[in-house]
PDB file of C-alpha atoms and ligand atoms in Angstrom:
ATOM      1  CA  UNK A 185     -68.824-131.358 -47.229  1.00  0.00           C
ATOM      2  CA  UNK A 186     -69.328-133.254 -44.048  1.00  0.00           C
ATOM      3  CA  UNK A 187     -68.739-136.951 -44.499  1.00  0.00           C
ATOM      4  CA  UNK A 188     -71.247-139.283 -42.982  1.00  0.00           C
ATOM      5  CA  UNK A 189     -69.968-142.232 -40.843  1.00  0.00           C
ATOM      6  CA  UNK A 190     -71.626-144.713 -43.173  1.00  0.00           C
ATOM      7  CA  UNK A 191     -69.089-143.855 -45.838  1.00  0.00           C
ATOM      8  CA  UNK A 192     -66.890-146.898 -46.395  1.00  0.00           C
ATOM      9  CA  UNK A 193     -63.755-145.741 -44.675  1.00  0.00           C
ATOM     10  CA  UNK A 194     -61.721-148.707 -45.706  1.00  0.00           C
ATOM     11  CA  UNK A 195     -61.511-147.106 -49.152  1.00  0.00           C
ATOM     12  CA  UNK A 196     -60.455-143.711 -47.852  1.00  0.00           C
ATOM     13  CA  UNK A 197     -56.820-142.762 -48.353  1.00  0.00           C
ATOM     14  CA  UNK A 198     -54.742-141.013 -45.635  1.00  0.00           C
ATOM     15  CA  UNK A 199     -54.606-137.946 -47.893  1.00  0.00           C
ATOM     16  CA  UNK A 200     -58.429-137.896 -48.254  1.00  0.00           C
ATOM     17  CA  UNK A 201     -58.647-138.093 -44.423  1.00  0.00           C
ATOM     18  CA  UNK A 202     -56.405-135.057 -44.160  1.00  0.00           C
ATOM     19  CA  UNK A 203     -58.435-133.206 -46.718  1.00  0.00           C
ATOM     20  CA  UNK A 204     -61.624-133.827 -44.697  1.00  0.00           C
ATOM     21  CA  UNK A 205     -60.000-132.237 -41.666  1.00  0.00           C
ATOM     22  CA  UNK A 206     -58.691-129.212 -43.659  1.00  0.00           C
ATOM     23  CA  UNK A 207     -62.163-128.706 -45.143  1.00  0.00           C
ATOM     24  CA  UNK A 208     -63.823-129.096 -41.720  1.00  0.00           C
ATOM     25  CA  UNK A 209     -61.485-126.505 -40.205  1.00  0.00           C
ATOM     26  CA  UNK A 210     -62.344-124.160 -43.046  1.00  0.00           C
ATOM     27  CA  UNK A 211     -66.010-124.508 -42.213  1.00  0.00           C
ATOM     28  CA  UNK A 212     -65.168-123.729 -38.580  1.00  0.00           C
ATOM     29  CA  UNK A 213     -63.230-120.603 -39.687  1.00  0.00           C
ATOM     30  CA  UNK A 214     -66.285-119.578 -41.784  1.00  0.00           C
ATOM     31  CA  UNK A 215     -68.466-120.032 -38.701  1.00  0.00           C
ATOM     32  CA  UNK A 216     -70.407-122.643 -40.644  1.00  0.00           C
ATOM     33  CA  UNK A 217     -71.376-126.063 -39.366  1.00  0.00           C
ATOM     34  CA  UNK A 218     -72.524-128.909 -41.519  1.00  0.00           C
ATOM     35  CA  UNK A 219     -75.863-130.456 -40.722  1.00  0.00           C
ATOM     36  CA  UNK A 220     -75.538-133.291 -38.218  1.00  0.00           C
ATOM     37  CA  UNK A 221     -78.345-135.358 -36.865  1.00  0.00           C
ATOM     38  CA  UNK A 222     -76.779-136.354 -33.562  1.00  0.00           C
ATOM     39  CA  UNK A 223     -79.574-138.697 -32.482  1.00  0.00           C
ATOM     40  CA  UNK A 224     -79.450-140.581 -35.753  1.00  0.00           C
ATOM     41  CA  UNK A 225     -75.660-140.729 -35.389  1.00  0.00           C
ATOM     42  CA  UNK A 226     -76.013-142.164 -31.947  1.00  0.00           C
ATOM     43  CA  UNK A 227     -78.069-145.045 -33.487  1.00  0.00           C
ATOM     44  CA  UNK A 228     -75.725-145.530 -36.455  1.00  0.00           C
ATOM     45  CA  UNK A 229     -72.622-145.739 -34.238  1.00  0.00           C
ATOM     46  CA  UNK A 230     -74.021-147.580 -31.208  1.00  0.00           C
ATOM     47  CA  UNK A 231     -72.514-150.920 -31.981  1.00  0.00           C
ATOM     48  CA  UNK A 232     -69.223-149.985 -33.685  1.00  0.00           C
ATOM     49  CA  UNK A 233     -66.991-147.130 -34.697  1.00  0.00           C
ATOM     50  CA  UNK A 234     -65.040-146.332 -37.790  1.00  0.00           C
ATOM     51  CA  UNK A 235     -63.068-143.147 -37.018  1.00  0.00           C
ATOM     52  CA  UNK A 236     -61.173-141.912 -40.050  1.00  0.00           C
ATOM     53  CA  UNK A 237     -58.599-139.938 -38.067  1.00  0.00           C
ATOM     54  CA  UNK A 238     -56.830-140.309 -34.765  1.00  0.00           C
ATOM     55  CA  UNK A 239     -55.725-137.064 -33.184  1.00  0.00           C
ATOM     56  CA  UNK A 240     -53.279-136.652 -30.303  1.00  0.00           C
ATOM     57  CA  UNK A 241     -53.936-133.160 -29.075  1.00  0.00           C
ATOM     58  CA  UNK A 242     -53.811-131.075 -25.891  1.00  0.00           C
ATOM     59  CA  UNK A 243     -56.511-131.165 -23.272  1.00  0.00           C
ATOM     60  CA  UNK A 244     -56.891-127.411 -23.467  1.00  0.00           C
ATOM     61  CA  UNK A 245     -60.603-126.511 -23.195  1.00  0.00           C
ATOM     62  CA  UNK A 246     -60.174-124.085 -26.096  1.00  0.00           C
ATOM     63  CA  UNK A 247     -59.079-126.797 -28.613  1.00  0.00           C
ATOM     64  CA  UNK A 248     -61.786-129.445 -28.850  1.00  0.00           C
ATOM     65  CA  UNK A 249     -60.963-131.408 -31.986  1.00  0.00           C
ATOM     66  CA  UNK A 250     -64.472-132.390 -33.096  1.00  0.00           C
ATOM     67  CA  UNK A 251     -65.606-128.784 -33.000  1.00  0.00           C
ATOM     68  CA  UNK A 252     -62.701-127.135 -34.696  1.00  0.00           C
ATOM     69  CA  UNK A 253     -62.719-129.729 -37.511  1.00  0.00           C
ATOM     70  CA  UNK A 254     -66.603-129.723 -37.680  1.00  0.00           C
ATOM     71  CA  UNK A 255     -66.841-133.506 -37.215  1.00  0.00           C
ATOM     72  CA  UNK A 256     -69.418-135.619 -35.343  1.00  0.00           C
ATOM     73  CA  UNK A 257     -69.833-138.911 -33.529  1.00  0.00           C
ATOM     74  CA  UNK A 258     -67.651-141.680 -34.776  1.00  0.00           C
ATOM     75  CA  UNK A 259     -65.371-139.481 -36.839  1.00  0.00           C
ATOM     76  CA  UNK A 260     -62.298-138.774 -34.735  1.00  0.00           C
ATOM     77  CA  UNK A 261     -60.532-141.054 -32.281  1.00  0.00           C
ATOM     78  CA  UNK A 262     -59.525-138.353 -29.815  1.00  0.00           C
ATOM     79  CA  UNK A 263     -56.453-138.807 -27.635  1.00  0.00           C
ATOM     80  CA  UNK A 264     -56.064-135.742 -25.431  1.00  0.00           C
ATOM     81  CA  UNK A 265     -53.368-135.051 -22.914  1.00  0.00           C
ATOM     82  CA  UNK A 266     -51.890-131.774 -21.742  1.00  0.00           C
ATOM     83  CA  UNK A 267     -48.984-130.890 -24.060  1.00  0.00           C
ATOM     84  CA  UNK A 268     -50.174-133.551 -26.650  1.00  0.00           C
ATOM     85  CA  UNK A 269     -47.486-135.824 -25.231  1.00  0.00           C
ATOM     86  CA  UNK A 270     -46.850-139.260 -26.665  1.00  0.00           C
ATOM     87  CA  UNK A 271     -46.887-141.203 -23.450  1.00  0.00           C
ATOM     88  CA  UNK A 272     -46.956-144.962 -23.719  1.00  0.00           C
ATOM     89  CA  UNK A 273     -50.701-144.934 -23.033  1.00  0.00           C
ATOM     90  CA  UNK A 274     -51.263-142.287 -25.735  1.00  0.00           C
ATOM     91  CA  UNK A 275     -49.240-144.405 -28.203  1.00  0.00           C
ATOM     92  CA  UNK A 276     -51.299-147.499 -27.228  1.00  0.00           C
ATOM     93  CA  UNK A 277     -54.484-145.523 -27.995  1.00  0.00           C
ATOM     94  CA  UNK A 278     -53.073-144.501 -31.364  1.00  0.00           C
ATOM     95  CA  UNK A 279     -52.190-148.072 -32.136  1.00  0.00           C
ATOM     96  CA  UNK A 280     -55.644-149.302 -31.239  1.00  0.00           C
ATOM     97  CA  UNK A 281     -57.353-146.660 -33.369  1.00  0.00           C
ATOM     98  CA  UNK A 282     -55.262-147.335 -36.484  1.00  0.00           C
ATOM     99  CA  UNK A 283     -54.688-151.127 -36.402  1.00  0.00           C
ATOM    100  CA  UNK A 284     -58.054-152.195 -34.957  1.00  0.00           C
ATOM    101  CA  UNK A 285     -60.476-149.369 -35.775  1.00  0.00           C
ATOM    102  CA  UNK A 286     -59.069-148.480 -39.217  1.00  0.00           C
ATOM    103  CA  UNK A 287     -58.238-144.773 -38.681  1.00  0.00           C
ATOM    104  CA  UNK A 288     -56.258-143.658 -41.769  1.00  0.00           C
ATOM    105  CA  UNK A 289     -54.481-140.644 -40.370  1.00  0.00           C
ATOM    106  CA  UNK A 290     -52.708-139.758 -37.127  1.00  0.00           C
ATOM    107  CA  UNK A 291     -52.456-136.037 -36.375  1.00  0.00           C
ATOM    108  CA  UNK A 292     -50.296-134.696 -33.510  1.00  0.00           C
ATOM    109  CA  UNK A 293     -51.755-131.290 -32.826  1.00  0.00           C
ATOM    110  CA  UNK A 294     -50.344-128.666 -30.508  1.00  0.00           C
ATOM    111  CA  UNK A 295     -51.781-125.200 -30.061  1.00  0.00           C
ATOM    112  CA  UNK A 296     -50.420-121.687 -29.564  1.00  0.00           C
ATOM    113  CA  UNK A 297     -49.980-120.546 -26.000  1.00  0.00           C
ATOM    114  CA  UNK A 298     -49.959-124.043 -24.614  1.00  0.00           C
ATOM    115  CA  UNK A 299     -49.846-124.025 -20.814  1.00  0.00           C
ATOM    116  CA  UNK A 300     -47.981-127.326 -20.680  1.00  0.00           C
ATOM    117  CA  UNK A 301     -45.325-126.035 -23.043  1.00  0.00           C
ATOM    118  CA  UNK A 302     -45.040-122.899 -21.002  1.00  0.00           C
ATOM    119  CA  UNK A 303     -44.718-124.981 -17.815  1.00  0.00           C
ATOM    120  CA  UNK A 304     -41.920-126.995 -19.449  1.00  0.00           C
ATOM    121  CA  UNK A 305     -40.119-123.766 -20.432  1.00  0.00           C
ATOM    122  CA  UNK A 306     -40.216-122.680 -16.778  1.00  0.00           C
ATOM    123  CA  UNK A 307     -39.520-126.194 -15.410  1.00  0.00           C
ATOM    124  CA  UNK A 308     -42.693-125.876 -13.317  1.00  0.00           C
ATOM    125  CA  UNK A 309     -43.344-128.940 -11.209  1.00  0.00           C
ATOM    126  CA  UNK A 310     -46.154-129.744  -8.776  1.00  0.00           C
ATOM    127  CA  UNK A 311     -47.789-133.050  -8.090  1.00  0.00           C
ATOM    128  CA  UNK A 312     -47.863-135.161 -11.236  1.00  0.00           C
ATOM    129  CA  UNK A 313     -47.455-132.206 -13.547  1.00  0.00           C
ATOM    130  CA  UNK A 314     -43.711-132.919 -13.809  1.00  0.00           C
ATOM    131  CA  UNK A 315     -44.528-136.190 -15.558  1.00  0.00           C
ATOM    132  CA  UNK A 316     -46.015-134.126 -18.443  1.00  0.00           C
ATOM    133  CA  UNK A 317     -43.146-131.679 -18.416  1.00  0.00           C
ATOM    134  CA  UNK A 318     -40.623-134.544 -18.794  1.00  0.00           C
ATOM    135  CA  UNK A 319     -42.086-135.338 -22.222  1.00  0.00           C
ATOM    136  CA  UNK A 320     -41.636-131.735 -23.438  1.00  0.00           C
ATOM    137  CA  UNK A 321     -38.177-131.119 -21.977  1.00  0.00           C
ATOM    138  CA  UNK A 322     -36.260-132.787 -24.841  1.00  0.00           C
ATOM    139  CA  UNK A 323     -37.569-130.089 -27.248  1.00  0.00           C
ATOM    140  CA  UNK A 324     -36.215-127.376 -24.955  1.00  0.00           C
ATOM    141  CA  UNK A 325     -32.833-129.029 -24.714  1.00  0.00           C
ATOM    142  CA  UNK A 326     -32.619-129.369 -28.511  1.00  0.00           C
ATOM    143  CA  UNK A 327     -33.679-125.772 -29.145  1.00  0.00           C
ATOM    144  CA  UNK A 328     -30.581-123.665 -29.896  1.00  0.00           C
ATOM    145  CA  UNK A 329     -31.708-121.128 -32.504  1.00  0.00           C
ATOM    146  CA  UNK A 330     -33.824-118.605 -30.596  1.00  0.00           C
ATOM    147  CA  UNK A 331     -32.097-115.260 -31.044  1.00  0.00           C
ATOM    148  CA  UNK A 332     -32.927-113.996 -27.542  1.00  0.00           C
ATOM    149  CA  UNK A 333     -31.161-116.744 -25.690  1.00  0.00           C
ATOM    150  CA  UNK A 334     -31.164-114.691 -22.542  1.00  0.00           C
ATOM    151  CA  UNK A 335     -34.877-115.475 -22.005  1.00  0.00           C
ATOM    152  CA  UNK A 336     -35.775-119.082 -22.549  1.00  0.00           C
ATOM    153  CA  UNK A 337     -38.771-118.877 -20.227  1.00  0.00           C
ATOM    154  CA  UNK A 338     -42.522-118.694 -20.824  1.00  0.00           C
ATOM    155  CA  UNK A 339     -42.205-114.852 -20.801  1.00  0.00           C
ATOM    156  CA  UNK A 340     -40.642-115.055 -24.271  1.00  0.00           C
ATOM    157  CA  UNK A 341     -43.656-115.802 -26.509  1.00  0.00           C
ATOM    158  CA  UNK A 342     -41.503-116.442 -29.551  1.00  0.00           C
ATOM    159  CA  UNK A 343     -39.529-119.048 -27.622  1.00  0.00           C
ATOM    160  CA  UNK A 344     -42.744-120.715 -26.402  1.00  0.00           C
ATOM    161  CA  UNK A 345     -44.062-121.042 -29.986  1.00  0.00           C
ATOM    162  CA  UNK A 346     -40.715-122.404 -31.184  1.00  0.00           C
ATOM    163  CA  UNK A 347     -40.798-125.059 -28.469  1.00  0.00           C
ATOM    164  CA  UNK A 348     -44.475-125.706 -29.309  1.00  0.00           C
ATOM    165  CA  UNK A 349     -43.586-126.670 -32.854  1.00  0.00           C
ATOM    166  CA  UNK A 350     -40.491-128.594 -31.844  1.00  0.00           C
ATOM    167  CA  UNK A 351     -42.695-130.447 -29.336  1.00  0.00           C
ATOM    168  CA  UNK A 352     -45.127-131.550 -32.028  1.00  0.00           C
ATOM    169  CA  UNK A 353     -42.248-132.830 -34.146  1.00  0.00           C
ATOM    170  CA  UNK A 354     -40.626-134.559 -31.185  1.00  0.00           C
ATOM    171  CA  UNK A 355     -43.886-136.356 -30.269  1.00  0.00           C
ATOM    172  CA  UNK A 356     -44.273-137.594 -33.856  1.00  0.00           C
ATOM    173  CA  UNK A 357     -40.685-138.939 -33.708  1.00  0.00           C
ATOM    174  CA  UNK A 358     -41.506-140.593 -30.362  1.00  0.00           C
ATOM    175  CA  UNK A 359     -44.538-142.316 -31.713  1.00  0.00           C
ATOM    176  CA  UNK A 360     -42.748-143.697 -34.769  1.00  0.00           C
ATOM    177  CA  UNK A 361     -39.654-144.711 -32.757  1.00  0.00           C
ATOM    178  CA  UNK A 362     -41.585-146.452 -29.999  1.00  0.00           C
ATOM    179  CA  UNK A 363     -44.445-148.012 -31.974  1.00  0.00           C
ATOM    180  CA  UNK A 364     -43.663-150.985 -34.217  1.00  0.00           C
ATOM    181  CA  UNK A 365     -47.356-150.972 -35.195  1.00  0.00           C
ATOM    182  CA  UNK A 366     -47.399-147.368 -36.390  1.00  0.00           C
ATOM    183  CA  UNK A 367     -44.008-147.638 -38.004  1.00  0.00           C
ATOM    184  CA  UNK A 368     -45.086-150.761 -39.921  1.00  0.00           C
ATOM    185  CA  UNK A 369     -48.430-149.248 -41.020  1.00  0.00           C
ATOM    186  CA  UNK A 370     -46.571-146.087 -42.259  1.00  0.00           C
ATOM    187  CA  UNK A 371     -44.156-148.211 -44.262  1.00  0.00           C
ATOM    188  CA  UNK A 372     -47.024-150.175 -45.762  1.00  0.00           C
ATOM    189  CA  UNK A 373     -48.732-146.822 -46.650  1.00  0.00           C
ATOM    190  CA  UNK A 374     -51.814-147.914 -44.699  1.00  0.00           C
ATOM    191  CA  UNK A 375     -51.765-144.717 -42.681  1.00  0.00           C
ATOM    192  CA  UNK A 376     -50.051-141.345 -42.657  1.00  0.00           C
ATOM    193  CA  UNK A 377     -48.993-139.089 -39.791  1.00  0.00           C
ATOM    194  CA  UNK A 378     -48.821-135.301 -39.771  1.00  0.00           C
ATOM    195  CA  UNK A 379     -48.261-132.524 -37.241  1.00  0.00           C
ATOM    196  CA  UNK A 380     -50.200-129.273 -36.851  1.00  0.00           C
ATOM    197  CA  UNK A 381     -50.600-126.259 -34.606  1.00  0.00           C
ATOM    198  CA  UNK A 382     -54.052-124.861 -33.718  1.00  0.00           C
ATOM    199  CA  UNK A 383     -53.981-121.101 -33.468  1.00  0.00           C
ATOM    200  CA  UNK A 384     -56.117-120.012 -30.478  1.00  0.00           C
ATOM    201  CA  UNK A 385     -56.261-116.459 -31.866  1.00  0.00           C
ATOM    202  CA  UNK A 386     -57.653-117.330 -35.314  1.00  0.00           C
ATOM    203  CA  UNK A 387     -59.235-120.789 -35.058  1.00  0.00           C
ATOM    204  CA  UNK A 388     -57.040-122.087 -37.832  1.00  0.00           C
ATOM    205  CA  UNK A 389     -55.116-125.387 -37.743  1.00  0.00           C
ATOM    206  CA  UNK A 390     -51.804-124.885 -39.540  1.00  0.00           C
ATOM    207  CA  UNK A 391     -50.590-128.342 -40.658  1.00  0.00           C
ATOM    208  CA  UNK A 392     -46.812-128.681 -40.676  1.00  0.00           C
ATOM    209  CA  UNK A 393     -46.590-130.083 -44.212  1.00  0.00           C
ATOM    210  CA  UNK A 394     -42.975-131.160 -43.933  1.00  0.00           C
ATOM    211  CA  UNK A 395     -43.945-133.507 -41.102  1.00  0.00           C
ATOM    212  CA  UNK A 396     -46.281-135.506 -43.300  1.00  0.00           C
ATOM    213  CA  UNK A 397     -45.198-139.101 -43.595  1.00  0.00           C
ATOM    214  CA  UNK A 398     -47.286-141.551 -45.580  1.00  0.00           C
TER     215      UNK A 398
HETATM  216 ZN1  LIG B  14     -52.033-127.022 -24.275  1.00  0.00          ZN
END
């Protein structure tokens, strides 16, 4: 069921936060939306917010987090950058949402067919786009298992999806390595972090269970 923002989120566990997202994505898959009174939510949330989850995801227009998890105002602290990259500003946003707004779960969510990941595979650079690519490049350098090593470009869809998943894992590592706040809250079991890939073809978010820390 859709959880109302008035629920006391301080009592919510990180695992319960993940369950709410999984259930919400299932409603999305079933083409069902929970009832939401947006105008009443505007009033309820006008002075403060209590997001239960903080999601670092791609800016891709086909992957809007609130819609695909069937959530409403005040539910998700949404950090969106092409390639779901953990830039210092993204990490600062995640720190703010967890330490000061009480979000219980950080999700790093990539998606299939990500243009930023494809651009990184092809080392595409123009304007400031290269600054995004630089955050994805380490995953390409560390990738050594793709059978068809002859084609490590965006033309190889299997390679792109491999890098996509490695990129989610790499951004999680970056967040934990660079953020004392997140690292401390994870150790104190105050929050959890998990990776996932949104499938553009099915609408399903596949969480990478082995990335769950918390
Ligand atoms: Zn993308």
